PDB file of C-alpha atoms in Angstrom:
ATOM      1  CA  MET F 150      34.229 -35.326 -28.091  1.00  0.00           C
ATOM      2  CA  ASP F 151      33.886 -34.642 -24.394  1.00  0.00           C
ATOM      3  CA  ASP F 152      36.728 -32.463 -23.200  1.00  0.00           C
ATOM      4  CA  GLY F 153      35.970 -33.411 -19.605  1.00  0.00           C
ATOM      5  CA  PRO F 154      35.281 -31.080 -16.752  1.00  0.00           C
ATOM      6  CA  ASP F 155      36.672 -27.576 -16.946  1.00  0.00           C
ATOM      7  CA  PRO F 156      39.381 -27.382 -14.274  1.00  0.00           C
ATOM      8  CA  LYS F 157      38.735 -23.627 -13.936  1.00  0.00           C
ATOM      9  CA  ARG F 158      35.103 -24.158 -13.102  1.00  0.00           C
ATOM     10  CA  ASN F 159      34.179 -24.424  -9.494  1.00  0.00           C
ATOM     11  CA  PRO F 160      31.701 -27.320  -9.141  1.00  0.00           C
ATOM     12  CA  THR F 161      29.681 -25.254  -6.715  1.00  0.00           C
ATOM     13  CA  ASP F 162      29.245 -22.306  -9.101  1.00  0.00           C
ATOM     14  CA  SER F 163      25.680 -23.265 -10.014  1.00  0.00           C
ATOM     15  CA  GLU F 164      24.806 -23.857  -6.388  1.00  0.00           C
ATOM     16  CA  GLU F 165      26.270 -20.476  -5.463  1.00  0.00           C
ATOM     17  CA  THR F 166      24.309 -18.831  -8.295  1.00  0.00           C
ATOM     18  CA  ASN F 167      21.102 -20.423  -7.067  1.00  0.00           C
ATOM     19  CA  ASP F 168      21.864 -19.368  -3.511  1.00  0.00           C
ATOM     20  CA  ILE F 169      22.575 -15.836  -4.641  1.00  0.00           C
ATOM     21  CA  GLY F 170      19.344 -15.751  -6.600  1.00  0.00           C
ATOM     22  CA  HIS F 171      17.456 -17.126  -3.625  1.00  0.00           C
ATOM     23  CA  ARG F 172      19.085 -14.658  -1.274  1.00  0.00           C
ATOM     24  CA  GLY F 173      18.320 -11.845  -3.699  1.00  0.00           C
ATOM     25  CA  LYS F 174      14.669 -12.777  -3.700  1.00  0.00           C
ATOM     26  CA  LEU F 175      14.607 -12.915   0.076  1.00  0.00           C
ATOM     27  CA  GLN F 176      16.309  -9.550   0.268  1.00  0.00           C
ATOM     28  CA  THR F 177      13.765  -8.103  -2.124  1.00  0.00           C
ATOM     29  CA  SER F 178      10.910  -9.536  -0.090  1.00  0.00           C
ATOM     30  CA  SER F 179      12.449  -8.146   3.073  1.00  0.00           C
ATOM     31  CA  ALA F 180      12.780  -4.714   1.473  1.00  0.00           C
ATOM     32  CA  VAL F 181       9.150  -4.824   0.364  1.00  0.00           C
ATOM     33  CA  LEU F 182       8.029  -5.803   3.848  1.00  0.00           C
ATOM     34  CA  GLY F 183      10.172  -3.048   5.343  1.00  0.00           C
ATOM     35  CA  VAL F 184       8.699  -0.344   3.110  1.00  0.00           C
ATOM     36  CA  LEU F 185       5.189  -1.701   3.679  1.00  0.00           C
ATOM     37  CA  ALA F 186       5.730  -1.624   7.441  1.00  0.00           C
ATOM     38  CA  ALA F 187       7.174   1.900   7.316  1.00  0.00           C
ATOM     39  CA  ILE F 188       4.149   3.239   5.419  1.00  0.00           C
ATOM     40  CA  ALA F 189       1.735   1.462   7.749  1.00  0.00           C
ATOM     41  CA  LEU F 190       3.545   2.711  10.852  1.00  0.00           C
ATOM     42  CA  CYS F 191       3.417   6.314   9.596  1.00  0.00           C
ATOM     43  CA  VAL F 192      -0.340   6.022   9.096  1.00  0.00           C
ATOM     44  CA  ILE F 193      -0.805   4.387  12.513  1.00  0.00           C
ATOM     45  CA  ALA F 194       1.311   7.005  14.283  1.00  0.00           C
ATOM     46  CA  LEU F 195      -0.570   9.886  12.661  1.00  0.00           C
ATOM     47  CA  ASP F 196      -3.925   8.241  13.348  1.00  0.00           C
ATOM     48  CA  VAL F 197      -3.207   7.507  17.016  1.00  0.00           C
ATOM     49  CA  ALA F 198      -1.732  10.967  17.615  1.00  0.00           C
ATOM     50  CA  THR F 199      -4.660  12.829  16.069  1.00  0.00           C
ATOM     51  CA  LYS F 200      -7.231  10.706  17.891  1.00  0.00           C
ATOM     52  CA  SER F 201      -5.467  11.242  21.210  1.00  0.00           C
ATOM     53  CA  LEU F 202      -5.437  15.014  20.664  1.00  0.00           C
ATOM     54  CA  VAL F 203      -9.081  15.051  19.648  1.00  0.00           C
ATOM     55  CA  VAL F 204     -10.200  13.035  22.686  1.00  0.00           C
ATOM     56  CA  ALA F 205      -8.169  15.286  24.987  1.00  0.00           C
ATOM     57  CA  LEU F 206      -9.102  18.651  23.483  1.00  0.00           C
ATOM     58  CA  LEU F 207     -12.460  18.457  21.706  1.00  0.00           C
ATOM     59  CA  ASP F 208     -15.834  18.751  23.385  1.00  0.00           C
ATOM     60  CA  PRO F 209     -18.382  16.519  21.597  1.00  0.00           C
ATOM     61  CA  GLU F 210     -20.961  19.276  21.962  1.00  0.00           C
ATOM     62  CA  ARG F 211     -18.738  22.024  20.564  1.00  0.00           C
ATOM     63  CA  PRO F 212     -17.377  21.315  17.074  1.00  0.00           C
ATOM     64  CA  VAL F 213     -14.508  23.432  15.801  1.00  0.00           C
ATOM     65  CA  HIS F 214     -15.264  25.208  12.535  1.00  0.00           C
ATOM     66  CA  VAL F 215     -12.189  25.107  10.281  1.00  0.00           C
ATOM     67  CA  ILE F 216     -13.785  26.414   7.068  1.00  0.00           C
ATOM     68  CA  GLY F 217     -17.230  27.661   8.041  1.00  0.00           C
ATOM     69  CA  ASP F 218     -19.693  24.781   8.150  1.00  0.00           C
ATOM     70  CA  ALA F 219     -17.991  23.019   5.236  1.00  0.00           C
ATOM     71  CA  VAL F 220     -15.071  21.600   7.245  1.00  0.00           C
ATOM     72  CA  THR F 221     -15.391  21.041  10.984  1.00  0.00           C
ATOM     73  CA  LEU F 222     -13.728  18.987  13.701  1.00  0.00           C
ATOM     74  CA  ARG F 223     -16.273  17.152  15.839  1.00  0.00           C
ATOM     75  CA  LEU F 224     -15.711  14.248  18.220  1.00  0.00           C
ATOM     76  CA  VAL F 225     -17.831  11.201  17.321  1.00  0.00           C
ATOM     77  CA  ARG F 226     -17.651   7.681  18.776  1.00  0.00           C
ATOM     78  CA  ASN F 227     -18.315   5.250  15.955  1.00  0.00           C
ATOM     79  CA  SER F 228     -19.339   1.640  16.556  1.00  0.00           C
ATOM     80  CA  GLY F 229     -19.510   0.905  12.816  1.00  0.00           C
ATOM     81  CA  ALA F 230     -17.136   0.744   9.893  1.00  0.00           C
ATOM     82  CA  ALA F 231     -15.425   3.546   7.990  1.00  0.00           C
ATOM     83  CA  PHE F 232     -17.471   6.736   7.693  1.00  0.00           C
ATOM     84  CA  SER F 233     -19.845   5.537  10.473  1.00  0.00           C
ATOM     85  CA  MET F 234     -21.364   2.761   8.369  1.00  0.00           C
ATOM     86  CA  ALA F 235     -22.606  -0.635   9.651  1.00  0.00           C
ATOM     87  CA  SER F 236     -23.096   0.470  13.247  1.00  0.00           C
ATOM     88  CA  GLY F 237     -23.941  -2.344  15.618  1.00  0.00           C
ATOM     89  CA  TYR F 238     -21.581  -4.883  14.030  1.00  0.00           C
ATOM     90  CA  THR F 239     -18.451  -3.886  15.895  1.00  0.00           C
ATOM     91  CA  TRP F 240     -17.163  -7.364  16.734  1.00  0.00           C
ATOM     92  CA  VAL F 241     -17.755  -8.558  13.149  1.00  0.00           C
ATOM     93  CA  LEU F 242     -15.876  -5.552  11.795  1.00  0.00           C
ATOM     94  CA  THR F 243     -13.038  -6.259  14.227  1.00  0.00           C
ATOM     95  CA  LEU F 244     -12.672  -9.800  12.887  1.00  0.00           C
ATOM     96  CA  ILE F 245     -12.793  -8.518   9.302  1.00  0.00           C
ATOM     97  CA  ALA F 246     -10.057  -5.978  10.079  1.00  0.00           C
ATOM     98  CA  LEU F 247      -7.893  -8.710  11.609  1.00  0.00           C
ATOM     99  CA  ALA F 248      -8.386 -10.848   8.500  1.00  0.00           C
ATOM    100  CA  VAL F 249      -7.440  -7.933   6.225  1.00  0.00           C
ATOM    101  CA  VAL F 250      -4.225  -7.338   8.176  1.00  0.00           C
ATOM    102  CA  VAL F 251      -3.243 -11.023   8.002  1.00  0.00           C
ATOM    103  CA  VAL F 252      -3.990 -11.276   4.263  1.00  0.00           C
ATOM    104  CA  ILE F 253      -1.965  -8.158   3.408  1.00  0.00           C
ATOM    105  CA  ILE F 254       1.038  -9.331   5.444  1.00  0.00           C
ATOM    106  CA  ARG F 255       0.969 -12.790   3.840  1.00  0.00           C
ATOM    107  CA  PHE F 256       0.517 -11.294   0.363  1.00  0.00           C
ATOM    108  CA  SER F 257       3.343  -8.771   0.799  1.00  0.00           C
ATOM    109  CA  GLY F 258       6.038 -11.308  -0.073  1.00  0.00           C
ATOM    110  CA  ARG F 259       4.713 -11.435  -3.649  1.00  0.00           C
ATOM    111  CA  LEU F 260       4.802  -7.681  -4.186  1.00  0.00           C
ATOM    112  CA  ARG F 261       7.355  -6.125  -6.530  1.00  0.00           C
ATOM    113  CA  SER F 262       5.564  -2.911  -7.508  1.00  0.00           C
ATOM    114  CA  GLY F 263       6.331   0.174  -5.435  1.00  0.00           C
ATOM    115  CA  TRP F 264       2.890   1.644  -6.133  1.00  0.00           C
ATOM    116  CA  TRP F 265       1.199  -1.528  -4.920  1.00  0.00           C
ATOM    117  CA  VAL F 266       3.331  -1.431  -1.782  1.00  0.00           C
ATOM    118  CA  LEU F 267       2.195   2.145  -1.191  1.00  0.00           C
ATOM    119  CA  GLY F 268      -1.477   1.278  -1.693  1.00  0.00           C
ATOM    120  CA  LEU F 269      -1.418  -1.798   0.515  1.00  0.00           C
ATOM    121  CA  GLY F 270       0.665   0.052   3.120  1.00  0.00           C
ATOM    122  CA  LEU F 271      -2.039   2.729   3.373  1.00  0.00           C
ATOM    123  CA  VAL F 272      -4.780   0.103   3.679  1.00  0.00           C
ATOM    124  CA  LEU F 273      -2.774  -1.863   6.254  1.00  0.00           C
ATOM    125  CA  GLY F 274      -2.028   1.204   8.372  1.00  0.00           C
ATOM    126  CA  GLY F 275      -5.622   2.367   8.259  1.00  0.00           C
ATOM    127  CA  ALA F 276      -6.981  -1.063   9.162  1.00  0.00           C
ATOM    128  CA  ILE F 277      -4.614  -1.368  12.126  1.00  0.00           C
ATOM    129  CA  GLY F 278      -5.337   2.208  13.235  1.00  0.00           C
ATOM    130  CA  ASN F 279      -9.063   1.560  13.587  1.00  0.00           C
ATOM    131  CA  LEU F 280      -8.386  -1.934  14.920  1.00  0.00           C
ATOM    132  CA  ILE F 281      -6.473  -0.395  17.835  1.00  0.00           C
ATOM    133  CA  ASP F 282      -9.604   1.550  18.756  1.00  0.00           C
ATOM    134  CA  ARG F 283     -11.803  -1.530  18.536  1.00  0.00           C
ATOM    135  CA  ILE F 284      -9.491  -3.517  20.787  1.00  0.00           C
ATOM    136  CA  PHE F 285      -8.556  -0.933  23.421  1.00  0.00           C
ATOM    137  CA  ARG F 286     -11.328   1.668  23.611  1.00  0.00           C
ATOM    138  CA  ASP F 287     -14.636   1.540  25.482  1.00  0.00           C
ATOM    139  CA  PRO F 288     -17.067  -0.079  25.856  1.00  0.00           C
ATOM    140  CA  ALA F 289     -15.230  -3.448  25.700  1.00  0.00           C
ATOM    141  CA  PRO F 290     -12.319  -5.238  24.004  1.00  0.00           C
ATOM    142  CA  LEU F 291     -13.064  -6.120  20.352  1.00  0.00           C
ATOM    143  CA  ARG F 292     -16.174  -3.922  20.636  1.00  0.00           C
ATOM    144  CA  GLY F 293     -14.538  -0.544  21.166  1.00  0.00           C
ATOM    145  CA  HIS F 294     -15.859   2.516  19.380  1.00  0.00           C
ATOM    146  CA  VAL F 295     -13.634   4.208  16.806  1.00  0.00           C
ATOM    147  CA  VAL F 296     -12.844   7.903  17.236  1.00  0.00           C
ATOM    148  CA  ASP F 297     -13.941   9.969  14.222  1.00  0.00           C
ATOM    149  CA  PHE F 298     -13.464  13.714  14.054  1.00  0.00           C
ATOM    150  CA  ILE F 299     -13.205  15.096  10.487  1.00  0.00           C
ATOM    151  CA  SER F 300     -16.455  16.383   9.004  1.00  0.00           C
ATOM    152  CA  VAL F 301     -16.529  17.636   5.398  1.00  0.00           C
ATOM    153  CA  GLY F 302     -19.885  18.856   4.102  1.00  0.00           C
ATOM    154  CA  TRP F 303     -22.440  16.079   3.799  1.00  0.00           C
ATOM    155  CA  TRP F 304     -19.795  13.347   3.980  1.00  0.00           C
ATOM    156  CA  PRO F 305     -19.947  11.119   7.107  1.00  0.00           C
ATOM    157  CA  VAL F 306     -17.459  11.955   9.864  1.00  0.00           C
ATOM    158  CA  PHE F 307     -14.151  10.115   9.421  1.00  0.00           C
ATOM    159  CA  ASN F 308     -10.556   9.934  10.678  1.00  0.00           C
ATOM    160  CA  VAL F 309      -6.999   9.547   9.359  1.00  0.00           C
ATOM    161  CA  ALA F 310      -7.251   5.745   9.240  1.00  0.00           C
ATOM    162  CA  ASP F 311     -10.436   5.899   7.139  1.00  0.00           C
ATOM    163  CA  SER F 312      -8.749   8.285   4.711  1.00  0.00           C
ATOM    164  CA  ALA F 313      -5.728   5.990   4.379  1.00  0.00           C
ATOM    165  CA  VAL F 314      -7.905   2.950   3.672  1.00  0.00           C
ATOM    166  CA  VAL F 315      -9.920   4.746   1.005  1.00  0.00           C
ATOM    167  CA  CYS F 316      -6.889   6.362  -0.669  1.00  0.00           C
ATOM    168  CA  GLY F 317      -5.022   3.047  -0.686  1.00  0.00           C
ATOM    169  CA  ALA F 318      -8.011   1.172  -2.098  1.00  0.00           C
ATOM    170  CA  VAL F 319      -8.572   3.773  -4.843  1.00  0.00           C
ATOM    171  CA  LEU F 320      -4.876   3.604  -5.782  1.00  0.00           C
ATOM    172  CA  LEU F 321      -5.011  -0.200  -6.054  1.00  0.00           C
ATOM    173  CA  VAL F 322      -8.122  -0.048  -8.248  1.00  0.00           C
ATOM    174  CA  VAL F 323      -6.505   2.520 -10.568  1.00  0.00           C
ATOM    175  CA  LEU F 324      -3.321   0.439 -10.820  1.00  0.00           C
ATOM    176  CA  SER F 325      -5.351  -2.658 -11.693  1.00  0.00           C
ATOM    177  CA  LEU F 326      -7.374  -0.828 -14.329  1.00  0.00           C
ATOM    178  CA  LEU F 327      -4.250   0.636 -15.944  1.00  0.00           C
ATOM    179  CA  GLY F 328      -2.477  -2.728 -16.003  1.00  0.00           C
ATOM    180  CA  PHE F 329       0.205  -2.165 -13.363  1.00  0.00           C
ATOM    181  CA  ASP F 330       0.350  -5.558 -11.637  1.00  0.00           C
ATOM    182  CA  TYR F 331       1.434  -6.272  -8.073  1.00  0.00           C
ATOM    183  CA  ASP F 332       4.460  -8.299  -9.198  1.00  0.00           C
ATOM    184  CA  GLY F 333       5.916  -5.415 -11.215  1.00  0.00           C
ATOM    185  CA  SER F 334       4.720  -6.720 -14.579  1.00  0.00           C
ATOM    186  CA  ARG F 335       2.455  -4.758 -16.892  1.00  0.00           C
ATOM    187  CA  SER F 336      -0.547  -5.631 -18.991  1.00  0.00           C
ATOM    188  CA  GLY F 337      -3.130  -3.798 -21.066  1.00  0.00           C
ATOM    189  CA  PHE F 338      -2.619  -0.033 -21.242  1.00  0.00           C
ATOM    190  CA  ALA F 339       0.577  -0.065 -19.167  1.00  0.00           C
ATOM    191  CA  ALA F 340       2.158  -2.749 -21.375  1.00  0.00           C
ATOM    192  CA  ARG F 341       1.231  -0.922 -24.594  1.00  0.00           C
ATOM    193  CA  ARG F 342       2.631   2.320 -23.226  1.00  0.00           C
ATOM    194  CA  SER F 343       5.858   0.590 -22.213  1.00  0.00           C
ATOM    195  CA  ASP F 344       6.217  -1.055 -25.641  1.00  0.00           C
ATOM    196  CA  THR F 345       5.671   2.297 -27.352  1.00  0.00           C
ATOM    197  CA  ALA F 346       8.357   3.938 -25.223  1.00  0.00           C
ATOM    198  CA  HIS F 347      10.803   1.118 -26.003  1.00  0.00           C
ATOM    199  CA  ASP F 348      10.090   1.379 -29.735  1.00  0.00           C
ATOM    200  CA  GLU F 349      10.725   5.130 -29.682  1.00  0.00           C
ATOM    201  CA  ARG F 350      14.029   4.635 -27.870  1.00  0.00           C
ATOM    202  CA  ASP F 351      15.066   1.959 -30.359  1.00  0.00           C
ATOM    203  CA  ARG F 352      14.235   4.218 -33.310  1.00  0.00           C
ATOM    204  CA  GLY F 353      16.163   7.062 -31.724  1.00  0.00           C
ATOM    205  CA  ALA F 354      19.190   4.834 -31.213  1.00  0.00           C
ATOM    206  CA  ALA F 355      18.980   3.565 -34.809  1.00  0.00           C
ATOM    207  CA  ASP F 356      18.731   7.094 -36.213  1.00  0.00           C
ATOM    208  CA  SER F 357      21.787   8.248 -34.277  1.00  0.00           C
ATOM    209  CA  ALA F 358      23.944   5.241 -35.265  1.00  0.00           C
ATOM    210  CA  PRO F 359      26.426   5.730 -38.218  1.00  0.00           C
ATOM    211  CA  SER F 360      25.074   4.168 -41.410  1.00  0.00           C
ATOM    212  CA  SER F 361      28.310   3.856 -43.440  1.00  0.00           C
ATOM    213  CA  PRO F 362      31.991   2.956 -42.834  1.00  0.00           C
ATOM    214  CA  GLU F 363      32.947   6.541 -43.626  1.00  0.00           C
ATOM    215  CA  GLU F 364      30.607   7.852 -40.973  1.00  0.00           C
ATOM    216  CA  ARG F 365      31.876   5.292 -38.471  1.00  0.00           C
ATOM    217  CA  ASP F 366      35.501   6.270 -39.234  1.00  0.00           C
ATOM    218  CA  ALA F 367      34.763   9.987 -39.051  1.00  0.00           C
TER     219      ALA F 367
END
């Protein structure tokens, strides 16, 4: 028998629930984008500041020895990609960097993992940092040379933006291999580890629960 509509139920409850859920998702996406932007801006600020100091203070012919010959600061104008690779393809690299920035921004709305936000934020900040050089530095817009200044042993000279890109990329690879997905879900090793932790907590709760009425009344 149909008792009819519940007079206590607001007919818009389901609509309000959907709206709340939708707003919650938007708020989460906005928070993700905010954290992503904050990380990227920190990388960009540090990259621009260090490059400006290097250009103003370092003589290309006189490197500064920080730790003997192992770590030095030397001013290098790089027309290639990170770590001075692919020289001569500056305009192609500029377009690739622009594409990377657009893809990360569009993809950010699907992120729910803080570690993925950190990794992509580092990559985004590094890509924009070097992109600023390519757009605004000599010899021409979209063909500008990137300022590199950190030399470590045999490793090619690099800058803060290069370091951020590499660290972010390595973090994303490790997260993928361990099963920590961009949407906050887990698979593989991460899922098995999570299941094991849940099982241990459940066993601990079961062991601590009273097993008889006398124990419950005690």
